[in-house]
Coordinates of N, CA, C and O in Angstrom, one line a residue:
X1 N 69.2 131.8 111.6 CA 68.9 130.4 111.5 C 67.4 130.3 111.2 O 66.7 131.1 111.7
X2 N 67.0 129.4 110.7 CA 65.6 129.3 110.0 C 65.5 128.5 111.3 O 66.4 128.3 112.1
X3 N 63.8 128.2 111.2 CA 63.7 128.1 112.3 C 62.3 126.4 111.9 O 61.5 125.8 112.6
X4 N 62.7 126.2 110.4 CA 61.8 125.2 110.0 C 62.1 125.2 108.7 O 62.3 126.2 108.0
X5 N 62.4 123.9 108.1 CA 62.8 123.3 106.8 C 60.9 123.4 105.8 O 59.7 123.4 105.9
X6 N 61.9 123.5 105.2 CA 60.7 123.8 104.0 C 60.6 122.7 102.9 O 61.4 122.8 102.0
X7 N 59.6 121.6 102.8 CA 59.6 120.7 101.8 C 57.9 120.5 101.2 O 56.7 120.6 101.6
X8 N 58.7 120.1 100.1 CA 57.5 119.9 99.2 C 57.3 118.8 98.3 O 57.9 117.9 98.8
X9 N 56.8 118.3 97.2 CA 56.7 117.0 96.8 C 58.2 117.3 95.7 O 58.6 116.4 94.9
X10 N 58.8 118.4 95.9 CA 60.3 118.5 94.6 C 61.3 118.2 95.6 O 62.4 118.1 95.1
X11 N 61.3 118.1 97.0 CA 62.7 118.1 97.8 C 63.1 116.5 97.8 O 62.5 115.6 98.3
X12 N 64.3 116.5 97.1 CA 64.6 115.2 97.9 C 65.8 114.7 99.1 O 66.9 115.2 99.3
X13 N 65.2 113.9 99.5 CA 66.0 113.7 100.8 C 66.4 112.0 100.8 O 65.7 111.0 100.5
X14 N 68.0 112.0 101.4 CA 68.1 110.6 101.6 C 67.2 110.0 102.7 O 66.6 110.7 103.5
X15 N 67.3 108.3 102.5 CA 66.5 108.0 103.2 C 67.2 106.6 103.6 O 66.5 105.6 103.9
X16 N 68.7 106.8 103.6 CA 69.7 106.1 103.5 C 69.2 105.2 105.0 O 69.2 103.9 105.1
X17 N 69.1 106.0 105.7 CA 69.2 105.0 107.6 C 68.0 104.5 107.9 O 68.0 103.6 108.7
X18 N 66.6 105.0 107.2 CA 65.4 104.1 106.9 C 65.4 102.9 106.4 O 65.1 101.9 106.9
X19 N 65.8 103.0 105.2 CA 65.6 102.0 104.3 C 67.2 100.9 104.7 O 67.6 100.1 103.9
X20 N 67.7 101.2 105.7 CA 69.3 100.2 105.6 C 67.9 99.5 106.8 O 67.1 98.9 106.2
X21 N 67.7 99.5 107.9 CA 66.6 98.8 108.6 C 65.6 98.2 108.0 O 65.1 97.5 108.9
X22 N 65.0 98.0 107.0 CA 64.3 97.5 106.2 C 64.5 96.4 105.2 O 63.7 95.5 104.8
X23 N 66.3 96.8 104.7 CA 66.8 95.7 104.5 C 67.8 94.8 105.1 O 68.6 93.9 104.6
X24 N 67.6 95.3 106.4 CA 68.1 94.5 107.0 C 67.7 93.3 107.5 O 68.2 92.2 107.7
X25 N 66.2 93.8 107.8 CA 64.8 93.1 108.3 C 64.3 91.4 107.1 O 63.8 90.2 107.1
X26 N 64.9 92.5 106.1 CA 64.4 91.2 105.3 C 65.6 90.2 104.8 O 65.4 89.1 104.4
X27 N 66.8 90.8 105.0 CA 67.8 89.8 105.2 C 67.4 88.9 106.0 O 67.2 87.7 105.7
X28 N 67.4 89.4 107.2 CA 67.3 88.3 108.5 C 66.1 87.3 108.2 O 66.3 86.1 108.3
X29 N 65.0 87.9 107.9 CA 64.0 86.9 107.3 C 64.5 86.0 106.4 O 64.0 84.9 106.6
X30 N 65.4 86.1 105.2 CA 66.0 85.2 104.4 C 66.5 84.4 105.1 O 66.0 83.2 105.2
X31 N 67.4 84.7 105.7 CA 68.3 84.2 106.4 C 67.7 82.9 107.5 O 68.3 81.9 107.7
X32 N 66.5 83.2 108.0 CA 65.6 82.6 108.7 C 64.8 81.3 107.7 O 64.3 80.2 107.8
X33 N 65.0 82.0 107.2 CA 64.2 81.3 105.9 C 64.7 80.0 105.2 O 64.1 79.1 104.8
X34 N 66.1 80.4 105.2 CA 67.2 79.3 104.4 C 67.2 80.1 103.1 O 67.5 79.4 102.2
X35 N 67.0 81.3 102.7 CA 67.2 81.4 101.6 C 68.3 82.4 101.7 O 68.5 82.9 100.6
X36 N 68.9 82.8 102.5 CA 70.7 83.2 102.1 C 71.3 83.1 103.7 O 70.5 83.0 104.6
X37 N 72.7 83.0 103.8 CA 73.5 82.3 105.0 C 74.4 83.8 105.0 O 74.8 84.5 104.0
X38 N 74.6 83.9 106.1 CA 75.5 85.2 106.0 C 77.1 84.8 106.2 O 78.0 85.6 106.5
X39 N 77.1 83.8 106.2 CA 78.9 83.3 106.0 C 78.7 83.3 104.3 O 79.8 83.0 103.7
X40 N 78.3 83.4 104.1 CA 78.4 83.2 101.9 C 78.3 84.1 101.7 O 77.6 85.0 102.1
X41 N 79.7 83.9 100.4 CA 79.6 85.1 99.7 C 78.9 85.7 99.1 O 78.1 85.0 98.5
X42 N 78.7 87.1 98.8 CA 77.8 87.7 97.9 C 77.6 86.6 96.6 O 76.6 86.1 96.2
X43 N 78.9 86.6 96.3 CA 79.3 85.9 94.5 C 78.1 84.9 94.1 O 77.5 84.8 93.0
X44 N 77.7 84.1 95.4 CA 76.9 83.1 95.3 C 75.3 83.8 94.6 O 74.8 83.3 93.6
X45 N 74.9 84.7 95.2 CA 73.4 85.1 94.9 C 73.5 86.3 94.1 O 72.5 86.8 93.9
X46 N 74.7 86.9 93.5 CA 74.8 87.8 92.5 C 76.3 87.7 92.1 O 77.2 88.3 92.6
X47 N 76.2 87.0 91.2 CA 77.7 86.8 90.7 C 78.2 88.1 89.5 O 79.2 87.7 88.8
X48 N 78.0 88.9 89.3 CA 78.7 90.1 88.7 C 79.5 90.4 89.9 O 80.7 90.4 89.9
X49 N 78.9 90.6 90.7 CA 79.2 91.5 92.4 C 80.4 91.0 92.9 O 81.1 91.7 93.7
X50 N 80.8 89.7 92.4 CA 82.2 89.1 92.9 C 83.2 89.4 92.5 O 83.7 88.4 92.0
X51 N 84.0 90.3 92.4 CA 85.5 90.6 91.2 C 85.8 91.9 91.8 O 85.1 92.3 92.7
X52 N 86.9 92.7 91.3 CA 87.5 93.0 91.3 C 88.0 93.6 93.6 O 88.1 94.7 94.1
X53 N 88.3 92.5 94.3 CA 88.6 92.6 95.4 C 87.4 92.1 96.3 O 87.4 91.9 97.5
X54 N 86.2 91.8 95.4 CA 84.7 91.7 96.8 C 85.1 90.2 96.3 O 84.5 90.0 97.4
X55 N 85.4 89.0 95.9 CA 85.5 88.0 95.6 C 84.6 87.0 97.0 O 83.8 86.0 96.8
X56 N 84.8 87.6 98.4 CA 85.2 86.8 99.4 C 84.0 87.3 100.5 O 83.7 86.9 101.6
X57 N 83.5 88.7 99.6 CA 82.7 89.7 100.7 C 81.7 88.7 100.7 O 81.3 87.8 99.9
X58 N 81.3 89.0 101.9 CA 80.4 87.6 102.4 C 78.9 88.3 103.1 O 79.1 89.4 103.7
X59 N 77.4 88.0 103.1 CA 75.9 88.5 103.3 C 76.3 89.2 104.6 O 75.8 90.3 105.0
X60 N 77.2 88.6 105.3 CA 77.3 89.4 106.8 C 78.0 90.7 106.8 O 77.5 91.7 107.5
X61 N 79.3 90.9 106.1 CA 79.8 91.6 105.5 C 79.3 92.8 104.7 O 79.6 94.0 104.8
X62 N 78.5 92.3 104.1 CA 77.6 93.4 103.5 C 76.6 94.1 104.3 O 76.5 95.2 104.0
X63 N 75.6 93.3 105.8 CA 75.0 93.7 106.3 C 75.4 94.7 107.4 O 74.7 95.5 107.9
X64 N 77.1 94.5 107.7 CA 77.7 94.9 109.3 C 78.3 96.5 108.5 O 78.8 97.3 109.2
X65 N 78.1 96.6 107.6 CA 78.7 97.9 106.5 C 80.6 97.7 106.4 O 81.4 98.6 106.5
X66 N 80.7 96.7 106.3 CA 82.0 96.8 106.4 C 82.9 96.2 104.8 O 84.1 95.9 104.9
X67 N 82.3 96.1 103.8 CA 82.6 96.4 102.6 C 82.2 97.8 101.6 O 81.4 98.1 100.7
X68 N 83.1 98.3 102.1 CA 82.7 99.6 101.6 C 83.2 100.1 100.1 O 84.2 99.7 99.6
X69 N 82.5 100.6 99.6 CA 82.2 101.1 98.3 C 81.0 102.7 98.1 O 79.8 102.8 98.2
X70 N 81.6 103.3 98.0 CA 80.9 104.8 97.8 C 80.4 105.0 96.7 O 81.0 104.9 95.6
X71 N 78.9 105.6 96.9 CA 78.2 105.6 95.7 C 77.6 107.3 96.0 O 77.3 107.7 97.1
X72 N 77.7 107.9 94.9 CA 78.1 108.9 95.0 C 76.3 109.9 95.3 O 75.4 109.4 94.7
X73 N 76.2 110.6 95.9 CA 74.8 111.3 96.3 C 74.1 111.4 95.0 O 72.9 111.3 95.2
X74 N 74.6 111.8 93.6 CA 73.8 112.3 92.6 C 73.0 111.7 92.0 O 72.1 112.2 91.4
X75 N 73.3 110.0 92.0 CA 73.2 108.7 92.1 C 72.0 107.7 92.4 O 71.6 106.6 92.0
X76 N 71.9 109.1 93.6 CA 70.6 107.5 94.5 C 69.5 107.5 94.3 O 68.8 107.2 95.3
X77 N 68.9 107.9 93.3 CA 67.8 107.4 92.7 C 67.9 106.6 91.7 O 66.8 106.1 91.3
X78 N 69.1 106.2 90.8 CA 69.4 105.6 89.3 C 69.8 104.2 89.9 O 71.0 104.0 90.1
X79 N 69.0 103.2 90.2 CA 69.4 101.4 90.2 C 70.5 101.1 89.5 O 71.6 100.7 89.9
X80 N 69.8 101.5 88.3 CA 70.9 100.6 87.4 C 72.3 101.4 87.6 O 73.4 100.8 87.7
X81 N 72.3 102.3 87.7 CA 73.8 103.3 88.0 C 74.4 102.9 89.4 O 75.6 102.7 89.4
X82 N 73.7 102.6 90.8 CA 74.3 102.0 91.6 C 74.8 100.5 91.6 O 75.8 100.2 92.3
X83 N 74.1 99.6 90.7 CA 74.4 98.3 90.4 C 75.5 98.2 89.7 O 76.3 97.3 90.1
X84 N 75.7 98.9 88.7 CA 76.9 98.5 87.8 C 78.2 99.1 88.7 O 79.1 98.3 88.7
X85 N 78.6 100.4 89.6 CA 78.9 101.1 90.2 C 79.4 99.8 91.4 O 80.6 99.7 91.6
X86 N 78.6 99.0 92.0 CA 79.1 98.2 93.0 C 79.5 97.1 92.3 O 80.6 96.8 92.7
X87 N 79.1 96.3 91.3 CA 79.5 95.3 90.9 C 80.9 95.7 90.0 O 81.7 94.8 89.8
X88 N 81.2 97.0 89.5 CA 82.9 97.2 88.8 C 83.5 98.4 89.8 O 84.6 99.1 89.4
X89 N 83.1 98.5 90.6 CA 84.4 98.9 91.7 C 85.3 98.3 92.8 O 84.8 97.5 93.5
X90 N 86.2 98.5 92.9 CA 86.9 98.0 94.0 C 86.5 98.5 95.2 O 86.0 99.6 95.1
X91 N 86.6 98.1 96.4 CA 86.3 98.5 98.0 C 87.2 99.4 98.0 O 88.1 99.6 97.2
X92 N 87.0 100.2 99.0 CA 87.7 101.3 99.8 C 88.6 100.1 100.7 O 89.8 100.3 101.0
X93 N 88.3 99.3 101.0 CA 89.4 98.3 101.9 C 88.9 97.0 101.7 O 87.8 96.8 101.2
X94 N 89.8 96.0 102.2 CA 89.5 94.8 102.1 C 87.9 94.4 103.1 O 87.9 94.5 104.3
X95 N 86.8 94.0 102.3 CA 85.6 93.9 103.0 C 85.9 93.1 104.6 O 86.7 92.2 105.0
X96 N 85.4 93.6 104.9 CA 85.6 92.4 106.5 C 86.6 93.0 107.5 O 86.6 92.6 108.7
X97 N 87.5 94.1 106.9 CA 88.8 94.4 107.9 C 88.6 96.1 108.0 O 89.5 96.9 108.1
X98 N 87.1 96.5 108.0 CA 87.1 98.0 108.9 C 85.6 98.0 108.6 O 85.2 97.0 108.2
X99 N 84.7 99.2 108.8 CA 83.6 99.8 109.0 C 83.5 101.0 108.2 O 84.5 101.5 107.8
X100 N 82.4 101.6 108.0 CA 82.3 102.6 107.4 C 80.7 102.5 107.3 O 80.0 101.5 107.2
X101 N 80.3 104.3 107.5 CA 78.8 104.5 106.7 C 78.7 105.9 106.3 O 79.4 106.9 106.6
X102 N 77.5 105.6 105.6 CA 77.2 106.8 104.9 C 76.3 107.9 105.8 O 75.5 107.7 106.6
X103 N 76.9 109.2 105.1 CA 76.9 110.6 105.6 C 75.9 111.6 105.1 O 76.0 112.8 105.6

């Protein structure tokens, strides 16, 4: 067993559980703010995002990880490839009725 990871400015690493606190932070500030309600649906502040089963997923929903949709590791640096990716897939389950996070 190594006894120390080896990184350099080529390694990349998710930074998936940093950055979900960060936006979570600034949700809540919206939220504080009046500028999004977490009983409303996504549809309202990005309407591509509403269709195919997320119709109903709602800012809290999105925040508590319980609209789930998997975006695939090779992925997470490409925006535009995760955006189109969440806005034309279906959930792994009805948002709101289980949990799930990423690994």
């Amino acid at each position: 067993m190594k006894d120390r990871c080896d990184y350099d400015c080529n390694v990349i690493r998710s930074l998936y559980v940093c950055a979900k606190g960060l936006v979570v932070t600034a949700v809540v500030l919206c939220v504080q703010r009046g500028l999004l309600d977490y009983s409303t649906p996504v549809r309202k502040y990005w309407f591509e995002y509403g269709q195919y089963g997320k119709e109903n997923t709602t800012v809290a929903d999105m925040v508590s990880t319980s609209c789930c949709i998997a975006i695939p590791f090779e992925l997470v640096l490409n925006l535009t490839a995760i955006v189109h990716i969440l806005e034309q897939r279906k959930p792994e389950w009805s948002p709101g009725t289980a949990y799930g996070y990423h690994g």
